[in-house]
mmCIF file of C-alpha atoms in Angstrom:
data_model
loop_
_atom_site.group_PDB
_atom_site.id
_atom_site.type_symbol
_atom_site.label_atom_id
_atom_site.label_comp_id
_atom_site.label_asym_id
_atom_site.label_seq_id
_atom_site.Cartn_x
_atom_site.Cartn_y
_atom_site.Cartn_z
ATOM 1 C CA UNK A 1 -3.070 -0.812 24.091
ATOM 2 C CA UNK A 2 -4.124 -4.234 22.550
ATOM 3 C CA UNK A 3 -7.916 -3.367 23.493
ATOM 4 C CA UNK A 4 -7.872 0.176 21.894
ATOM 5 C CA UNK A 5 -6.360 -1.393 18.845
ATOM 6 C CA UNK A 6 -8.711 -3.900 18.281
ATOM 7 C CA UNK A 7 -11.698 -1.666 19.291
ATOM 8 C CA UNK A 8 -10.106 0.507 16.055
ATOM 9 C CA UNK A 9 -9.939 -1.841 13.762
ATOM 10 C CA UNK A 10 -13.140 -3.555 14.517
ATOM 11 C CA UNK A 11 -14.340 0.193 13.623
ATOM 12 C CA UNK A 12 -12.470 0.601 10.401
ATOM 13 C CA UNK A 13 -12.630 -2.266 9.287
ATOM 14 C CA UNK A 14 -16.471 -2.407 8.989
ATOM 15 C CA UNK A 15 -16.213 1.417 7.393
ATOM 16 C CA UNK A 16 -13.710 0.463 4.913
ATOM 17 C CA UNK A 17 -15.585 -2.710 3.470
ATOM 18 C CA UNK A 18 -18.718 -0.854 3.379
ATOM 19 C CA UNK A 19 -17.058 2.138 1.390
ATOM 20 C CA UNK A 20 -15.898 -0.312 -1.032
ATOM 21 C CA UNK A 21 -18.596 -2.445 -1.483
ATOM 22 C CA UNK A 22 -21.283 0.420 -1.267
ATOM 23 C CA UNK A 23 -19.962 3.975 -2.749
ATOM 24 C CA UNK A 24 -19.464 4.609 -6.471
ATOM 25 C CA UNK A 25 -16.448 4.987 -7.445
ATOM 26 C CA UNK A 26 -16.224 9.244 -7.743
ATOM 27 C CA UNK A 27 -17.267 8.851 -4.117
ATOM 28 C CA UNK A 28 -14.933 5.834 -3.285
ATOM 29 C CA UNK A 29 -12.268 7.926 -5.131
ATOM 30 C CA UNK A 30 -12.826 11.388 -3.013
ATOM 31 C CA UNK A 31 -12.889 9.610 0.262
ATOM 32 C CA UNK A 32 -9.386 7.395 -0.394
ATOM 33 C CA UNK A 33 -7.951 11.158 -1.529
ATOM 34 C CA UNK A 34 -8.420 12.025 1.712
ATOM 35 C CA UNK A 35 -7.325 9.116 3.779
ATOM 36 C CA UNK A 36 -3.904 9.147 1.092
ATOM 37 C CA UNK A 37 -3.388 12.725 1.602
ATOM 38 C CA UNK A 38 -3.374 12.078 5.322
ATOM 39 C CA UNK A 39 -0.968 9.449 5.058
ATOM 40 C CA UNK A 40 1.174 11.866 2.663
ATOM 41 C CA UNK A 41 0.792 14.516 5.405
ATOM 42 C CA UNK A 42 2.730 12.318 7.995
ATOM 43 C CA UNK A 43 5.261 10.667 4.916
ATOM 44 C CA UNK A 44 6.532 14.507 4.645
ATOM 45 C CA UNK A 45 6.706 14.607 7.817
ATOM 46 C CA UNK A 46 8.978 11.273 8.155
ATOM 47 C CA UNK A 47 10.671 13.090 5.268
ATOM 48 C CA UNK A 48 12.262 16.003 7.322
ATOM 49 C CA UNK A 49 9.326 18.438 6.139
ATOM 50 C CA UNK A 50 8.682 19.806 9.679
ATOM 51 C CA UNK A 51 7.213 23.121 8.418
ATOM 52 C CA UNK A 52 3.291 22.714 8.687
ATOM 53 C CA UNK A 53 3.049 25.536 5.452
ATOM 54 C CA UNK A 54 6.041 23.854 3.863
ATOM 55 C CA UNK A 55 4.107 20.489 4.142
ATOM 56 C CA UNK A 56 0.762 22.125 3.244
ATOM 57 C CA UNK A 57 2.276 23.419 -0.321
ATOM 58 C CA UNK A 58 3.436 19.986 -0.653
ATOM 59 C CA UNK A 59 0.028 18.259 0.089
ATOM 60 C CA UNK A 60 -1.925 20.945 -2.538
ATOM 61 C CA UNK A 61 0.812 20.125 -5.232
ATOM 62 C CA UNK A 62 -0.022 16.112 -4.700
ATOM 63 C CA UNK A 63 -4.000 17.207 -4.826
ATOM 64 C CA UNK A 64 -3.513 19.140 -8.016
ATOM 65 C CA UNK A 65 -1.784 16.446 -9.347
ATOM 66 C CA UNK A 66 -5.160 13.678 -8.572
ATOM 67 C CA UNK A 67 -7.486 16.575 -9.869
ATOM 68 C CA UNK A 68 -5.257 16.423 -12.852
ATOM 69 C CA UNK A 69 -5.431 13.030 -13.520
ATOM 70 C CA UNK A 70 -9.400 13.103 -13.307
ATOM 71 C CA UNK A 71 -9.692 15.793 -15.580
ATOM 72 C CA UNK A 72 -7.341 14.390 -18.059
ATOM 73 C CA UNK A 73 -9.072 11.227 -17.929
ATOM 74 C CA UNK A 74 -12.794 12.286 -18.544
ATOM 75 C CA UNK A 75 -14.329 10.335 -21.164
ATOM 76 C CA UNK A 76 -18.094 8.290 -22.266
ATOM 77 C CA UNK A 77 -17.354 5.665 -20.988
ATOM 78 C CA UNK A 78 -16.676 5.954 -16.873
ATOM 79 C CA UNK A 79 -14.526 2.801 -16.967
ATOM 80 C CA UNK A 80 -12.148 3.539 -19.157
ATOM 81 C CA UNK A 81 -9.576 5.626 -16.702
ATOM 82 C CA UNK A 82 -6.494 5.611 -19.274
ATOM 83 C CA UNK A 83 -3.850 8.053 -17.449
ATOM 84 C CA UNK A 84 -4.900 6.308 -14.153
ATOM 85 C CA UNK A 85 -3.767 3.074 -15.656
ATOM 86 C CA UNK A 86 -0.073 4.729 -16.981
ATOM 87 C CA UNK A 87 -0.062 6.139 -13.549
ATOM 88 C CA UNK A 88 -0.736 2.605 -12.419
ATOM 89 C CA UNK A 89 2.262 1.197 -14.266
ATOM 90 C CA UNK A 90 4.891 3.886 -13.263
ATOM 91 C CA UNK A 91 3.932 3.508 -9.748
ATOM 92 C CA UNK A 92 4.696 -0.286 -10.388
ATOM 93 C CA UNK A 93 7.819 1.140 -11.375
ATOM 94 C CA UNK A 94 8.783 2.619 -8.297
ATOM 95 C CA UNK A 95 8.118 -0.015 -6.375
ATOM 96 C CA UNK A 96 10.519 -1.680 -8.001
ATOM 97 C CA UNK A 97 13.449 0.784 -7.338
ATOM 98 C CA UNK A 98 11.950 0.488 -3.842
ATOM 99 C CA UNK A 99 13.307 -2.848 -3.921
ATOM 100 C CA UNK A 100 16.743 -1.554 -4.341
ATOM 101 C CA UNK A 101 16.060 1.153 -2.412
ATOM 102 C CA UNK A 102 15.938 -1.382 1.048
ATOM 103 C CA UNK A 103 18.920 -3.251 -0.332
ATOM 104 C CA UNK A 104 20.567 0.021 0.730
ATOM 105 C CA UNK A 105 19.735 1.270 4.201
ATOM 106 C CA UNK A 106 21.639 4.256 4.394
ATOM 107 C CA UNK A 107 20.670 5.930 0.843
ATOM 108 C CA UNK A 108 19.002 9.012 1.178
ATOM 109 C CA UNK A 109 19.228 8.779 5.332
ATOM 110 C CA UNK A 110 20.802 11.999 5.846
ATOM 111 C CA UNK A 111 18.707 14.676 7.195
ATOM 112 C CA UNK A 112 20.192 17.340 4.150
ATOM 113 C CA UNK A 113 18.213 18.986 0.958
ATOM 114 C CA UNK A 114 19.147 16.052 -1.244
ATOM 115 C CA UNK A 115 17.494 13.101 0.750
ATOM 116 C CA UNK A 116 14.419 15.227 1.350
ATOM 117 C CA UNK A 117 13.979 15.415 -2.477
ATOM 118 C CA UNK A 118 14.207 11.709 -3.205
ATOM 119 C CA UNK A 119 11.685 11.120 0.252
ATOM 120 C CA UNK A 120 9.347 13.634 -1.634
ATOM 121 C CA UNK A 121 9.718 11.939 -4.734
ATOM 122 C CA UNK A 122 9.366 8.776 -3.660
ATOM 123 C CA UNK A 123 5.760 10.021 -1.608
ATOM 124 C CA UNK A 124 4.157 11.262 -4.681
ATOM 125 C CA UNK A 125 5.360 7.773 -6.251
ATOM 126 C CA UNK A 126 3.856 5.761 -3.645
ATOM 127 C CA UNK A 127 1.157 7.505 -2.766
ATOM 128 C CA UNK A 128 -0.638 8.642 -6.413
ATOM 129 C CA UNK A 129 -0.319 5.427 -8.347
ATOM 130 C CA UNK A 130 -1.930 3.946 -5.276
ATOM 131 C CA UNK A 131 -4.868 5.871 -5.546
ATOM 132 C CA UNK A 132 -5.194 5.480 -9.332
ATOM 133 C CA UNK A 133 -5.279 1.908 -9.130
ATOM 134 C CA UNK A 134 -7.785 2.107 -6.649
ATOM 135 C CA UNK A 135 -9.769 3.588 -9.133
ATOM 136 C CA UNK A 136 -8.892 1.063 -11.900
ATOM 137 C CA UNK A 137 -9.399 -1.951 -9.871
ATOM 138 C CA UNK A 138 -13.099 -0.411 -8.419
ATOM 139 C CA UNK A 139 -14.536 1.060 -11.861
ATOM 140 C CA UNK A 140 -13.348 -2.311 -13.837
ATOM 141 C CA UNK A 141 -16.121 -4.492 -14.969
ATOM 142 C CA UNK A 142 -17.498 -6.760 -13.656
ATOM 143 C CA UNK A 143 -17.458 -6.617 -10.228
ATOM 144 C CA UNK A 144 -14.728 -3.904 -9.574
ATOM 145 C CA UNK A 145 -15.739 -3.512 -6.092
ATOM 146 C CA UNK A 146 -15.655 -6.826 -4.895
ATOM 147 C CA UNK A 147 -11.843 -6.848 -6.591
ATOM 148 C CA UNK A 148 -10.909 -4.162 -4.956
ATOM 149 C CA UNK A 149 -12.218 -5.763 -1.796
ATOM 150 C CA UNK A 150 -10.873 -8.692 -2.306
ATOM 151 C CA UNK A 151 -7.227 -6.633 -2.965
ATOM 152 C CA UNK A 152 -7.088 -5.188 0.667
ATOM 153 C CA UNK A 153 -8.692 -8.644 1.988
ATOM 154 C CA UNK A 154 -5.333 -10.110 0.795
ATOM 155 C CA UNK A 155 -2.552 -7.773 2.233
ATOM 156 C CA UNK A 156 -4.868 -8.101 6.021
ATOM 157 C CA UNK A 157 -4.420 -11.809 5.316
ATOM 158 C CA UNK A 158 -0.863 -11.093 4.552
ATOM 159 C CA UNK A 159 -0.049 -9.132 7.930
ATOM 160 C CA UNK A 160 -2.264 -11.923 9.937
ATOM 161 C CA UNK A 161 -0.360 -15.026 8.237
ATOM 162 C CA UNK A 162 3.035 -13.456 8.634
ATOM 163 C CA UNK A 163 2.090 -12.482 12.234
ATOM 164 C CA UNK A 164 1.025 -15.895 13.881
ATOM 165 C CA UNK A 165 3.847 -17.866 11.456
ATOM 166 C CA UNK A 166 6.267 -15.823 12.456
ATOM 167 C CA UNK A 167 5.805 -16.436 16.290
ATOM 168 C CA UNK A 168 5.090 -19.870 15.317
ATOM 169 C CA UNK A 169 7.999 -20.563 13.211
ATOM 170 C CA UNK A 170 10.130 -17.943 12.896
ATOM 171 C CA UNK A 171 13.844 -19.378 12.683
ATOM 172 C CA UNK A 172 13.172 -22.837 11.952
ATOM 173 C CA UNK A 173 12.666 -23.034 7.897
ATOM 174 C CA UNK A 174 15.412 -20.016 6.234
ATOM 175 C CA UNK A 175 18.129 -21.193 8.809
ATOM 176 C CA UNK A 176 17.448 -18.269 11.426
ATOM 177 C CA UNK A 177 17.725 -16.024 8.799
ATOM 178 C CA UNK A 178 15.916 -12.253 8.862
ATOM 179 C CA UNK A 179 13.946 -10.661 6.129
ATOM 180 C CA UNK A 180 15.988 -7.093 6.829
ATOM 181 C CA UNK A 181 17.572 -7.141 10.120
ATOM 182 C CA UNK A 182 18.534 -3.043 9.931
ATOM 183 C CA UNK A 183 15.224 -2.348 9.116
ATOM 184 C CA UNK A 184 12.706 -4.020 10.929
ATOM 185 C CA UNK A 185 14.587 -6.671 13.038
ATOM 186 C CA UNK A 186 11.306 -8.877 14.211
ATOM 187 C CA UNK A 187 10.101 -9.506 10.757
ATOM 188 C CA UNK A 188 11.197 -12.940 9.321
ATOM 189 C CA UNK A 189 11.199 -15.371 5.947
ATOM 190 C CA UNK A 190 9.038 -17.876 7.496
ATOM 191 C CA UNK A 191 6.145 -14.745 8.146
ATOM 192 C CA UNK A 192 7.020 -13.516 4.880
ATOM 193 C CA UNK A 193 6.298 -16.947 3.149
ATOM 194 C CA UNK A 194 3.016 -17.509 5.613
ATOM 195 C CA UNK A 195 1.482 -14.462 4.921
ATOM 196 C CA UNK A 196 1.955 -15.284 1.059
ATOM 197 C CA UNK A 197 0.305 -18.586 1.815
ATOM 198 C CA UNK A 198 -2.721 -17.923 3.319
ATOM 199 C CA UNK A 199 -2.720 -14.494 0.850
ATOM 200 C CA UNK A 200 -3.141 -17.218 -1.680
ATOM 201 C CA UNK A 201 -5.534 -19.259 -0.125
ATOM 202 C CA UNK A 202 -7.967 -16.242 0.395
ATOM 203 C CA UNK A 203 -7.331 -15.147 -3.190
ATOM 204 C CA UNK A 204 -8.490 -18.507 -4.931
ATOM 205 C CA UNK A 205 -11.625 -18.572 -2.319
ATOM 206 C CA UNK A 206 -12.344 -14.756 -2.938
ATOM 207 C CA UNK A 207 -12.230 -15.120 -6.474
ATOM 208 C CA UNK A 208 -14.597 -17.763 -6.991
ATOM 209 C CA UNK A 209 -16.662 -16.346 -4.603
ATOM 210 C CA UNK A 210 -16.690 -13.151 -6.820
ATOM 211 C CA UNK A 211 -17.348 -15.597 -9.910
ATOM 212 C CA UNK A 212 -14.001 -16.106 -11.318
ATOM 213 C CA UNK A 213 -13.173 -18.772 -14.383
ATOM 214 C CA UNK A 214 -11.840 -21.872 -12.780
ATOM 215 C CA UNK A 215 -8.849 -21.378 -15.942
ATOM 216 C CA UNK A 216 -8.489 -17.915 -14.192
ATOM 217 C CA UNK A 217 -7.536 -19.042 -10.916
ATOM 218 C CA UNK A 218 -3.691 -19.726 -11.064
ATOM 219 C CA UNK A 219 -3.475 -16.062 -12.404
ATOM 220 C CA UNK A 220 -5.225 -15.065 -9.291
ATOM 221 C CA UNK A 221 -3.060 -16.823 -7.431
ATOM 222 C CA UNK A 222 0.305 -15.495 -8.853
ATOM 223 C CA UNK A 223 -1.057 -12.171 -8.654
ATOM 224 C CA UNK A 224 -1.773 -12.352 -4.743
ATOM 225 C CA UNK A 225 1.948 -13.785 -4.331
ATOM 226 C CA UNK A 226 3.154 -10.913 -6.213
ATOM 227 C CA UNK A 227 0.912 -8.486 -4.538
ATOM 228 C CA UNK A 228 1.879 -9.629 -1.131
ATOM 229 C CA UNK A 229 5.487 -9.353 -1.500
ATOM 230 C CA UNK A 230 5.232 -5.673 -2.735
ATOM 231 C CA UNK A 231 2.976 -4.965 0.254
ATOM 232 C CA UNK A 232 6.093 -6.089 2.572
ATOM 233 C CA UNK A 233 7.996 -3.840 0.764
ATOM 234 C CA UNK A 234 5.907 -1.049 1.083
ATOM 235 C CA UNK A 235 5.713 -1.790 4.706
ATOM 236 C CA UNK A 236 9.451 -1.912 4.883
ATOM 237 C CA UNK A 237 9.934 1.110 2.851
ATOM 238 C CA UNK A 238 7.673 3.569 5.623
ATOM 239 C CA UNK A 239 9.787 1.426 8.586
ATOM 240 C CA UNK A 240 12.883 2.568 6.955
ATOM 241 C CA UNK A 241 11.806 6.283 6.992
ATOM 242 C CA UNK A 242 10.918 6.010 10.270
ATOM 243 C CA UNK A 243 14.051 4.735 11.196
ATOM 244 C CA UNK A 244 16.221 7.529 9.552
ATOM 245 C CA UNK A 245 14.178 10.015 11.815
ATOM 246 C CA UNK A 246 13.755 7.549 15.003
ATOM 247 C CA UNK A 247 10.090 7.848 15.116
ATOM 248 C CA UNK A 248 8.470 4.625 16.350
ATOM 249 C CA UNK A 249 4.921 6.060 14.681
ATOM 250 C CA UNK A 250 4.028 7.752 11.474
ATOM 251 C CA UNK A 251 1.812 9.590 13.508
ATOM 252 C CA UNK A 252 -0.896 9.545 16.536
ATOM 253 C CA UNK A 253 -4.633 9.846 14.269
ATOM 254 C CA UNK A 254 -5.703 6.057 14.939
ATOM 255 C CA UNK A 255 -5.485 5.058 18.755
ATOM 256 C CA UNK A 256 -3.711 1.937 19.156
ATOM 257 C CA UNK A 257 -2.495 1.411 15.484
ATOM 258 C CA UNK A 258 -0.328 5.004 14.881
ATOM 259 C CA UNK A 259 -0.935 7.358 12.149
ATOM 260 C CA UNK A 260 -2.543 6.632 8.957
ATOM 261 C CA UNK A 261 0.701 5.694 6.816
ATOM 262 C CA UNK A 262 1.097 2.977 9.583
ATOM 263 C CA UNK A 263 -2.251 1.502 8.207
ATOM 264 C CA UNK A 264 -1.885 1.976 4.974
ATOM 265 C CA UNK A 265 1.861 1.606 3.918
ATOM 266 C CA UNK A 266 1.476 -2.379 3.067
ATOM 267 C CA UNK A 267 -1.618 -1.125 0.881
ATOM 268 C CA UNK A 268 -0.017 1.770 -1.287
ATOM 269 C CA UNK A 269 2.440 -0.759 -3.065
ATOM 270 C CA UNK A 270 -0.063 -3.739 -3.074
ATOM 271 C CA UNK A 271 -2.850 -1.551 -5.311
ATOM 272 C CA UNK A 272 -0.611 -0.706 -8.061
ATOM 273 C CA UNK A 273 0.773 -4.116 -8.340
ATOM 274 C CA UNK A 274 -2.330 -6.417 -8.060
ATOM 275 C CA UNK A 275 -4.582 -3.964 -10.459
ATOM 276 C CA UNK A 276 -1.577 -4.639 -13.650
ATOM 277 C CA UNK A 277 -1.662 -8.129 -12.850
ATOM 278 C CA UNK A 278 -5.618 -7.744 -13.125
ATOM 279 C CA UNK A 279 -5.294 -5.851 -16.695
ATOM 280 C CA UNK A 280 -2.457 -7.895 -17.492
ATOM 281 C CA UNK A 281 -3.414 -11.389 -16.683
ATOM 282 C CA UNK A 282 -6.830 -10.604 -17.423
ATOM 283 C CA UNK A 283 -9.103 -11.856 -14.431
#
């Protein structure tokens, strides 16, 4: 299992940094639709939609939706993306109700009409904003693309630095203390607070590599903090789907690493979050 998931990532990750780096950003923006939509496919899924036309309707609503958003926000000037950046702030929003959300495991857990609407909800809320800010942080100038690479370069630092600190030191700083025992038992402070670390570290580097103001660089910094910490959340939030169904996958699409919303769950909160600290801080 630990060779077919490295032989997967070594493929994706090679397709996803050439995607960003390489596509415009109508292209970059049809080709994350898809991979989204997938992972929306399997959150419906985790959200007691077992109906494959049920979940279909569902998916088209979502697409209409995106299509929406581009076609309200066609203007001269291909940068300016104005209901993608409200879009971007509201999804901020949710992630912060997320928050609260994982303070209380057993909201929405039954498997009854109610709790299906709020999962539902809360999938367009994730999933949407995501994408808009995608499309924020790659059409911004200058150097969108190498932002937006730079974005997903810190939540893989993230999951790496929480990973090996974790084994390394998990227990020993936060007085044995778990980041949310009910919901995902093995994750701890001490990988929490090394993934923000070296998150940090690859922020400052990235953003001088990209050619960032040395005045700019403790906003960088705060925002990759930030950023991180939402992309634990959002990696918390799909675990604690998962557990109200018992599935130990989101799906089966990407041997060795699950179903798409297992690869992308840490991503869809940190994109709305680190592109408003980009507007907002202004780097």
């Amino acid at each position: 299992m630990t060779k077919t998931r490295i032989l997967a990532a070594l493929v994706m990750a090679p397709a996803v940094i050439g995607a960003v780096l390489l596509l415009p950003t109508g292209w970059l923006m049809l080709l994350s639709a898809l991979v989204f939509l997938a992972a929306l496919w399997e959150w419906l899924k985790l959200a007691d939609i077992e109906d494959a036309l049920a979940r279909s309707i569902l998916l088209a609503c979502n697409l209409a939706l995106m299509v929406a958003l581009v076609w309200g926000s066609r203007s001269q000037h291909p940068g300016a993306l104005p209901l993608f950046q409200l879009t971007v702030v509201l999804g901020v929003a949710w992630w912060l109700l997320a928050l609260l959300w994982l303070r209380h495991y057993d909201f929405a857990s039954r498997h009854d009409g109610n709790a299906r609407v709020f999962k539902l909800a809360a999938g367009t809320a994730a999933v949407v904003p995501a994408w808009c800010a995608l499309a924020v942080i790659h059409a911004s100038q200058p150097n969108g693309h190498r932002w937006l690479l730079l974005a997903l370069l810190l939540v893989w630092a993230a999951d790496s630095g929480a990973y090996f600190t974790g084994r390394k030191f998990g227990g020993q700083w936060f007085g044995g203390r778990r980041l949310a025992p009910r919901i995902s038992p093995n994750k701890t402070l001490e990988g929490v607070a090394g993934g923000v670390g070296l998150a940090m570290l690859v922020a400052i580097i990235g953003a001088l590599l990209i050619g960032a103001k040395a005045s700019q660089l403790p906003a960088v910094a705060l925002a990759a903090a930030v950023t991180v910490v939402f992309s634990v959340a959002g990696d918390l939030f799909e675990s604690l789907l998962k557990r109200h169904v018992g599935a130990k996958d989101s799906g089966t699409l990407i041997p060795g690493h699950g179903g798409v919303l297992d690869r992308v769950d840490s991503v869809l909160a940190a994109l709305p979050v680190f592109a408003l600290a980009k507007i907002w801080l202004g780097f």
